[in-house]
PDB file of C-alpha atoms in Angstrom:
ATOM      1  CA  UNK X   1       0.000   0.000   0.000  1.00  0.00           C
ATOM      2  CA  UNK X   2       1.191   3.495  -0.783  1.00  0.00           C
ATOM      3  CA  UNK X   3       2.201   5.612   2.177  1.00  0.00           C
ATOM      4  CA  UNK X   4       3.112   9.244   2.628  1.00  0.00           C
ATOM      5  CA  UNK X   5       1.450  12.648   2.436  1.00  0.00           C
ATOM      6  CA  UNK X   6      -0.507  12.006  -0.786  1.00  0.00           C
ATOM      7  CA  UNK X   7      -0.912   8.229  -1.089  1.00  0.00           C
ATOM      8  CA  UNK X   8      -3.712   8.498  -3.624  1.00  0.00           C
ATOM      9  CA  UNK X   9      -1.359  10.220  -6.067  1.00  0.00           C
ATOM     10  CA  UNK X  10       1.149   7.379  -5.942  1.00  0.00           C
ATOM     11  CA  UNK X  11       1.730   5.878  -9.347  1.00  0.00           C
ATOM     12  CA  UNK X  12       4.574   4.063 -10.980  1.00  0.00           C
ATOM     13  CA  UNK X  13       7.258   6.561 -11.844  1.00  0.00           C
ATOM     14  CA  UNK X  14       8.125   7.809  -8.383  1.00  0.00           C
ATOM     15  CA  UNK X  15       8.173  11.208  -6.738  1.00  0.00           C
ATOM     16  CA  UNK X  16       8.596  13.268  -9.920  1.00  0.00           C
ATOM     17  CA  UNK X  17       5.363  11.827 -11.324  1.00  0.00           C
ATOM     18  CA  UNK X  18       3.478  12.516  -8.079  1.00  0.00           C
ATOM     19  CA  UNK X  19       4.804  16.080  -8.066  1.00  0.00           C
ATOM     20  CA  UNK X  20       3.709  16.597 -11.681  1.00  0.00           C
ATOM     21  CA  UNK X  21       0.256  15.166 -10.962  1.00  0.00           C
ATOM     22  CA  UNK X  22      -0.146  17.386  -7.902  1.00  0.00           C
ATOM     23  CA  UNK X  23       0.930  20.455  -9.882  1.00  0.00           C
ATOM     24  CA  UNK X  24      -1.594  19.599 -12.625  1.00  0.00           C
ATOM     25  CA  UNK X  25      -4.300  19.176  -9.973  1.00  0.00           C
ATOM     26  CA  UNK X  26      -3.473  22.634  -8.558  1.00  0.00           C
ATOM     27  CA  UNK X  27      -3.471  24.129 -12.047  1.00  0.00           C
ATOM     28  CA  UNK X  28      -6.868  22.597 -12.860  1.00  0.00           C
ATOM     29  CA  UNK X  29      -8.446  23.691  -9.550  1.00  0.00           C
ATOM     30  CA  UNK X  30      -7.210  27.298  -9.880  1.00  0.00           C
ATOM     31  CA  UNK X  31      -7.781  27.782 -13.635  1.00  0.00           C
ATOM     32  CA  UNK X  32      -9.815  30.909 -14.309  1.00  0.00           C
ATOM     33  CA  UNK X  33      -8.961  32.680 -11.068  1.00  0.00           C
ATOM     34  CA  UNK X  34      -7.626  36.193 -11.755  1.00  0.00           C
ATOM     35  CA  UNK X  35      -3.936  36.815 -10.963  1.00  0.00           C
ATOM     36  CA  UNK X  36      -3.330  33.077 -10.477  1.00  0.00           C
ATOM     37  CA  UNK X  37      -1.191  31.063 -12.890  1.00  0.00           C
ATOM     38  CA  UNK X  38       0.206  27.914 -11.284  1.00  0.00           C
ATOM     39  CA  UNK X  39       3.314  26.876 -13.209  1.00  0.00           C
ATOM     40  CA  UNK X  40       5.503  25.599 -10.354  1.00  0.00           C
ATOM     41  CA  UNK X  41       5.693  25.187  -6.583  1.00  0.00           C
ATOM     42  CA  UNK X  42       7.681  28.392  -5.984  1.00  0.00           C
ATOM     43  CA  UNK X  43       7.042  31.732  -7.716  1.00  0.00           C
ATOM     44  CA  UNK X  44       3.473  30.857  -8.708  1.00  0.00           C
ATOM     45  CA  UNK X  45       2.544  30.923  -5.005  1.00  0.00           C
ATOM     46  CA  UNK X  46       4.339  34.165  -4.076  1.00  0.00           C
ATOM     47  CA  UNK X  47       1.331  36.467  -3.677  1.00  0.00           C
ATOM     48  CA  UNK X  48      -0.686  33.950  -1.664  1.00  0.00           C
ATOM     49  CA  UNK X  49      -3.476  34.085  -4.250  1.00  0.00           C
ATOM     50  CA  UNK X  50      -2.801  30.559  -5.562  1.00  0.00           C
ATOM     51  CA  UNK X  51      -3.355  29.181  -2.048  1.00  0.00           C
ATOM     52  CA  UNK X  52      -6.522  31.281  -1.748  1.00  0.00           C
ATOM     53  CA  UNK X  53      -7.805  30.158  -5.161  1.00  0.00           C
ATOM     54  CA  UNK X  54      -7.145  26.496  -4.375  1.00  0.00           C
ATOM     55  CA  UNK X  55      -9.066  26.746  -1.113  1.00  0.00           C
ATOM     56  CA  UNK X  56     -11.811  28.910  -2.627  1.00  0.00           C
ATOM     57  CA  UNK X  57     -12.392  26.218  -5.267  1.00  0.00           C
ATOM     58  CA  UNK X  58     -13.440  23.876  -2.441  1.00  0.00           C
ATOM     59  CA  UNK X  59     -14.935  26.408  -0.009  1.00  0.00           C
ATOM     60  CA  UNK X  60     -16.418  29.242  -2.109  1.00  0.00           C
ATOM     61  CA  UNK X  61     -18.439  30.521   0.844  1.00  0.00           C
ATOM     62  CA  UNK X  62     -15.343  30.928   3.053  1.00  0.00           C
ATOM     63  CA  UNK X  63     -14.320  34.325   1.619  1.00  0.00           C
ATOM     64  CA  UNK X  64     -14.777  36.677  -1.341  1.00  0.00           C
ATOM     65  CA  UNK X  65     -11.912  35.865  -3.700  1.00  0.00           C
ATOM     66  CA  UNK X  66     -12.707  38.853  -5.928  1.00  0.00           C
ATOM     67  CA  UNK X  67     -11.913  41.197  -3.025  1.00  0.00           C
ATOM     68  CA  UNK X  68      -8.329  39.932  -2.649  1.00  0.00           C
ATOM     69  CA  UNK X  69      -5.342  41.950  -3.864  1.00  0.00           C
ATOM     70  CA  UNK X  70      -2.100  40.386  -5.165  1.00  0.00           C
ATOM     71  CA  UNK X  71      -0.067  42.985  -3.254  1.00  0.00           C
ATOM     72  CA  UNK X  72      -1.632  42.038   0.109  1.00  0.00           C
ATOM     73  CA  UNK X  73       0.622  39.004   0.488  1.00  0.00           C
ATOM     74  CA  UNK X  74       0.496  38.785   4.296  1.00  0.00           C
ATOM     75  CA  UNK X  75      -3.317  38.948   4.325  1.00  0.00           C
ATOM     76  CA  UNK X  76      -3.611  36.400   1.498  1.00  0.00           C
ATOM     77  CA  UNK X  77      -1.344  33.862   3.201  1.00  0.00           C
ATOM     78  CA  UNK X  78      -3.068  34.380   6.554  1.00  0.00           C
ATOM     79  CA  UNK X  79      -6.501  33.908   4.973  1.00  0.00           C
ATOM     80  CA  UNK X  80      -5.457  30.806   3.029  1.00  0.00           C
ATOM     81  CA  UNK X  81      -3.726  29.080   5.939  1.00  0.00           C
ATOM     82  CA  UNK X  82      -6.561  29.856   8.369  1.00  0.00           C
ATOM     83  CA  UNK X  83      -9.149  28.571   5.875  1.00  0.00           C
ATOM     84  CA  UNK X  84      -7.115  25.399   5.245  1.00  0.00           C
ATOM     85  CA  UNK X  85      -6.872  24.732   8.967  1.00  0.00           C
ATOM     86  CA  UNK X  86     -10.514  25.541   9.793  1.00  0.00           C
ATOM     87  CA  UNK X  87     -12.282  24.060   6.768  1.00  0.00           C
ATOM     88  CA  UNK X  88      -9.967  21.253   5.642  1.00  0.00           C
ATOM     89  CA  UNK X  89      -8.298  20.357   8.932  1.00  0.00           C
ATOM     90  CA  UNK X  90      -4.890  20.993   7.376  1.00  0.00           C
ATOM     91  CA  UNK X  91      -1.977  21.241   9.791  1.00  0.00           C
ATOM     92  CA  UNK X  92      -0.363  24.715   9.875  1.00  0.00           C
ATOM     93  CA  UNK X  93       2.886  23.620   8.228  1.00  0.00           C
ATOM     94  CA  UNK X  94       3.732  27.074   6.852  1.00  0.00           C
ATOM     95  CA  UNK X  95       4.081  30.358   8.727  1.00  0.00           C
ATOM     96  CA  UNK X  96       2.812  33.592   7.222  1.00  0.00           C
ATOM     97  CA  UNK X  97       5.971  35.413   8.337  1.00  0.00           C
ATOM     98  CA  UNK X  98       8.199  32.881   6.574  1.00  0.00           C
ATOM     99  CA  UNK X  99       6.197  33.251   3.368  1.00  0.00           C
ATOM    100  CA  UNK X 100       6.306  37.064   3.280  1.00  0.00           C
ATOM    101  CA  UNK X 101      10.014  37.211   4.230  1.00  0.00           C
ATOM    102  CA  UNK X 102      11.021  35.561   0.954  1.00  0.00           C
ATOM    103  CA  UNK X 103      10.136  37.154  -2.400  1.00  0.00           C
ATOM    104  CA  UNK X 104       9.827  33.657  -3.890  1.00  0.00           C
ATOM    105  CA  UNK X 105       8.515  30.847  -1.663  1.00  0.00           C
ATOM    106  CA  UNK X 106      10.607  27.731  -1.125  1.00  0.00           C
ATOM    107  CA  UNK X 107       9.346  25.074  -3.565  1.00  0.00           C
ATOM    108  CA  UNK X 108       9.832  22.182  -1.120  1.00  0.00           C
ATOM    109  CA  UNK X 109       7.821  23.964   1.558  1.00  0.00           C
ATOM    110  CA  UNK X 110       4.972  24.805  -0.820  1.00  0.00           C
ATOM    111  CA  UNK X 111       4.951  21.273  -2.264  1.00  0.00           C
ATOM    112  CA  UNK X 112       4.847  19.702   1.216  1.00  0.00           C
ATOM    113  CA  UNK X 113       1.997  21.986   2.253  1.00  0.00           C
ATOM    114  CA  UNK X 114      -0.022  21.286  -0.892  1.00  0.00           C
ATOM    115  CA  UNK X 115       0.493  17.539  -0.365  1.00  0.00           C
ATOM    116  CA  UNK X 116      -0.871  17.852   3.172  1.00  0.00           C
ATOM    117  CA  UNK X 117      -3.827  19.923   1.970  1.00  0.00           C
ATOM    118  CA  UNK X 118      -4.578  17.332  -0.711  1.00  0.00           C
ATOM    119  CA  UNK X 119      -4.396  14.530   1.866  1.00  0.00           C
ATOM    120  CA  UNK X 120      -6.813  16.404   4.150  1.00  0.00           C
ATOM    121  CA  UNK X 121      -9.261  17.077   1.321  1.00  0.00           C
ATOM    122  CA  UNK X 122      -9.188  13.395   0.338  1.00  0.00           C
ATOM    123  CA  UNK X 123      -9.828  12.410   3.970  1.00  0.00           C
ATOM    124  CA  UNK X 124     -12.869  14.741   4.039  1.00  0.00           C
ATOM    125  CA  UNK X 125     -14.187  13.202   0.819  1.00  0.00           C
ATOM    126  CA  UNK X 126     -13.795  16.460  -1.111  1.00  0.00           C
ATOM    127  CA  UNK X 127     -11.296  15.014  -3.592  1.00  0.00           C
ATOM    128  CA  UNK X 128     -12.293  11.854  -5.392  1.00  0.00           C
ATOM    129  CA  UNK X 129      -9.498   9.428  -6.148  1.00  0.00           C
ATOM    130  CA  UNK X 130      -9.354   6.546  -8.543  1.00  0.00           C
ATOM    131  CA  UNK X 131      -9.645   3.178  -6.869  1.00  0.00           C
ATOM    132  CA  UNK X 132      -7.172   0.576  -7.994  1.00  0.00           C
TER     133      UNK X 132
END
C-alpha cells in the first residue's frame, strides 16, 4: 500500500510523477482565477493568491476571492492558511511570516503543504481518487 502525504497520487514513476500530478491538480483547480497562474511550486505561489484560489475552489463561501489583492501578500497567506486549517483540517505547516520574508517561496515547503492539503481534502471526501 502506498504511504506518505498524498498516497492516492502514488503511481509508478516515483516522486517526480506525483509532483507533476499534484501540480496539474493545482493548475486545474485554480484555472480561471484572476492573478493566479500555477506553473511551479515556488514563484506561482508568491502572492498567496494561488493558495486562496485552491481553497476557494473547495470552499467558495469561506471568503470573497474577488476582493483579494495580489499585493496584500500577508493577508492572502493568513486567509489561506486559516481557511485550510478551519475548513480542511490541514496542519499549519507554513508560517505567514516565513512566506512574506522571501520574495519567492521555497518550492519544497509549498509542495509539502499542498500535499498535506490534498491529503486532508481526500480524507474529508472532497477530492475523489481513482480506486485501484
